[in-house]
C-alpha positions as CSV (number, residue, x, y, z in Angstrom):
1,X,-30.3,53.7,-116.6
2,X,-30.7,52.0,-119.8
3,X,-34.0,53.4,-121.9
4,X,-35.6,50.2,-122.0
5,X,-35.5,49.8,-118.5
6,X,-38.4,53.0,-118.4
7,X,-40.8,51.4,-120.3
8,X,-40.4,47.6,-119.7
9,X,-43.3,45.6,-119.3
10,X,-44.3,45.0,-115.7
11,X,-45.3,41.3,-114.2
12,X,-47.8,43.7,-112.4
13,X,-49.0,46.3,-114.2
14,X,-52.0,47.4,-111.6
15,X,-49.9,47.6,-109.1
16,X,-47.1,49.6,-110.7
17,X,-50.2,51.9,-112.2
18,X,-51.5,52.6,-108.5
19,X,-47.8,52.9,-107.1
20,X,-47.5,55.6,-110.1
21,X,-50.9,57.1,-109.7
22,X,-49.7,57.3,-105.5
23,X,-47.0,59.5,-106.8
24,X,-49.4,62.0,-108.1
25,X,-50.1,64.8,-105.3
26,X,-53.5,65.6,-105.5
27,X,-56.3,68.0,-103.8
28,X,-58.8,66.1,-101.5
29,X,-62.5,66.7,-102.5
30,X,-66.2,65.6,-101.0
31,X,-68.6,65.3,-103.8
32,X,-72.0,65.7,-103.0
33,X,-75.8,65.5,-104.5
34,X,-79.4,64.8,-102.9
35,X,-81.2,61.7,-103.6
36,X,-84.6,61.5,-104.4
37,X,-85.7,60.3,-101.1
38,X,-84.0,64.4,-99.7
39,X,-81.2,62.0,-98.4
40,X,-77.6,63.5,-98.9
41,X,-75.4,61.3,-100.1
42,X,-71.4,61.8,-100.8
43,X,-67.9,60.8,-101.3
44,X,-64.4,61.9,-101.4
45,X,-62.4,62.2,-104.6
46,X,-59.1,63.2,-106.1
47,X,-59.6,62.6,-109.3
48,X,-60.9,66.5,-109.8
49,X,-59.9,68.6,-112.4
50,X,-61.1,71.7,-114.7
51,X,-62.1,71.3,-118.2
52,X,-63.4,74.6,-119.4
53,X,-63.9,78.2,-118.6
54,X,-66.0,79.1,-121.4
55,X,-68.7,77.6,-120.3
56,X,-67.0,76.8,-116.9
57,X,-67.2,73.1,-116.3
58,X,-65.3,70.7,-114.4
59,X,-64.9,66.7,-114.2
60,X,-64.8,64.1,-111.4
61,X,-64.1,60.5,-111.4
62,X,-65.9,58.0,-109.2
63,X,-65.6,54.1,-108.7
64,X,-68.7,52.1,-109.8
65,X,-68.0,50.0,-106.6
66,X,-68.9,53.2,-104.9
67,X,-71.9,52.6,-102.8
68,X,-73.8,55.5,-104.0
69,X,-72.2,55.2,-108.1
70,X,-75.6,55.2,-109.5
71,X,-77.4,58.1,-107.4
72,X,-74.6,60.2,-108.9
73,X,-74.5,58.4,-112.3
74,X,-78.1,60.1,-113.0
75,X,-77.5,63.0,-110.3
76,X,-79.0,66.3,-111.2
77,X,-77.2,69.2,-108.5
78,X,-73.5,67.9,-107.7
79,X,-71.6,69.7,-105.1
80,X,-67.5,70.3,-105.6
81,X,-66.3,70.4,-101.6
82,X,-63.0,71.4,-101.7
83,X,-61.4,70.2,-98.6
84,X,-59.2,72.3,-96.1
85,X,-56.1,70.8,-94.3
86,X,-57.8,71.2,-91.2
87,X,-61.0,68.7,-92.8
88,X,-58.6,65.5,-93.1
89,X,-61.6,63.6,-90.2
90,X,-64.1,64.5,-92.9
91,X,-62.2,63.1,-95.6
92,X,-61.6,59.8,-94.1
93,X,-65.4,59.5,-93.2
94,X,-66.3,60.3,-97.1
95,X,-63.7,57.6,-97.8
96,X,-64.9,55.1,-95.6
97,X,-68.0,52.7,-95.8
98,X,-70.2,54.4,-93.4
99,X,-73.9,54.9,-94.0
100,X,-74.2,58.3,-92.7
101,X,-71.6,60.3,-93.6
102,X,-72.9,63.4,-93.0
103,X,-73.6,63.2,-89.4
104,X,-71.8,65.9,-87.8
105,X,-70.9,67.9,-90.3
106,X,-73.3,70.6,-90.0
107,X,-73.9,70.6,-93.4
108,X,-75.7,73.0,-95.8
109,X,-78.6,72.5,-98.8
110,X,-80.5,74.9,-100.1
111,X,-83.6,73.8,-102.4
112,X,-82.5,72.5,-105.6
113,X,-78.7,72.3,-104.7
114,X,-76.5,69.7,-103.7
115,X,-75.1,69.8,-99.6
116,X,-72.3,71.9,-98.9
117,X,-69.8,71.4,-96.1
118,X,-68.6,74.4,-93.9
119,X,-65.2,74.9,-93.8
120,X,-64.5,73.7,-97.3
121,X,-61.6,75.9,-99.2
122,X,-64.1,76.1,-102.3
123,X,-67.7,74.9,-102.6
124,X,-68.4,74.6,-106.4
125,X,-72.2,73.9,-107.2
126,X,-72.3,71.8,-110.2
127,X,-75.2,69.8,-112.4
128,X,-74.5,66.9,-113.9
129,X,-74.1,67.2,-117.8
130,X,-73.3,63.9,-119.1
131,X,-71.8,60.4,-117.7
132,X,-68.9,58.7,-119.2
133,X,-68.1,55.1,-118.8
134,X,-63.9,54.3,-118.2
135,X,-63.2,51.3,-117.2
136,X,-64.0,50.8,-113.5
137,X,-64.7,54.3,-112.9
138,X,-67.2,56.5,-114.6
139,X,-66.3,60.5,-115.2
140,X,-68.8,62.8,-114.2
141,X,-69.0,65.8,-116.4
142,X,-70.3,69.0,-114.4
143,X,-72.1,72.3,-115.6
144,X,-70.5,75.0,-113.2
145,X,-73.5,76.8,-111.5
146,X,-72.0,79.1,-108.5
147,X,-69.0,79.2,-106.7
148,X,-68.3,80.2,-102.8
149,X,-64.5,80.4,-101.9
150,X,-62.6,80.9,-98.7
151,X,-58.8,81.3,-97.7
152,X,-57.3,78.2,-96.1
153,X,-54.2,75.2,-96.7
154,X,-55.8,72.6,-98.9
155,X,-55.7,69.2,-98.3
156,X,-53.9,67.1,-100.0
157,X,-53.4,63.1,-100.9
158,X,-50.1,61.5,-101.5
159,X,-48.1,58.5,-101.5
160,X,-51.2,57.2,-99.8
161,X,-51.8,59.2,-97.6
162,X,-53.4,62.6,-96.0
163,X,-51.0,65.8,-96.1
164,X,-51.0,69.4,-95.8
165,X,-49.4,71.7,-98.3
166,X,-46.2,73.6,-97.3
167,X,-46.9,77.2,-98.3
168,X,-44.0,79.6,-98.7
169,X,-43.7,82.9,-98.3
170,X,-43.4,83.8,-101.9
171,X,-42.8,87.7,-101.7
């Protein structure tokens, strides 16, 4: 392979980015938060990632063509769901265009916190610090608040689709 080749320009750049971005194995998350109206409201993400354990914070990057962008562009309590292999029929309602997504879920929210979903590997209550514009998505910068863990397989997205992680016995 010649070393040109690597980085030639591409007739499609979009597309090669998402084929590359496809690539990318990542953990499935529901983000959550209240409206004002005491309606929850959520969506499922990948783009999740740490930023800081001293203060703890964390990011997450939403489309603005997400139905519910601007409730959590100005969101106050933002909830981390971290989803369980076992959760993939919640994931692909979060995904989908579907006005209530919470229906069924037997959900969680306490006063003054965003909704939590049982079952969840990690629930990570979060306020919002600050909103960043990039591009077609904007990146949510969270305060970590409190944390509730459980054991589990995580679900994970790649290559396009919904898969569980192979775990090995690793002595």
């Amino acid at each position: 392979m010649s070393r040109g080749s690597l980085l030639a320009p591409s007739d499609d750049l979009e597309a090669h980015f998402k084929d590359a971005m496809a690539a990318l194995a990542g953990g499935v998350c529901v983000v959550t938060t209240t409206g004002p109206d005491g309606v929850p409201y959520g969506f499922a993400a990948t783009s999740v990632t740490s930023v800081s354990l001293d203060p703890p914070m964390m990011l997450v990057c939403q489309a603005k063509s997400s139905r519910s962008y601007e409730l959590f562009a100005g969101a106050g309590p933002v909830a981390v769901n971290m989803l369980a292999a076992r959760q993939r029929p919640v994931a692909e309602r979060f995904a989908a265009p579907v006005d209530d997504k919470f229906a069924g879920t037997g959900f969680e929210c306490a006063d003054g916190l965003a909704p939590v979903l049982p079952g969840a590997l990690a629930a990570v209550q979060c306020r919002r610090v600050r909103t960043i514009d990039a591009g077609d998505h904007s990146v949510l910068l969270l305060d970590v608040r409190a944390v509730r863990t459980a054991p589990g397989e995580p679900l994970i997205y790649h290559g396009r689709r919904y898969e569980r992680l192979e775990l090995t016995n690793r002595g």
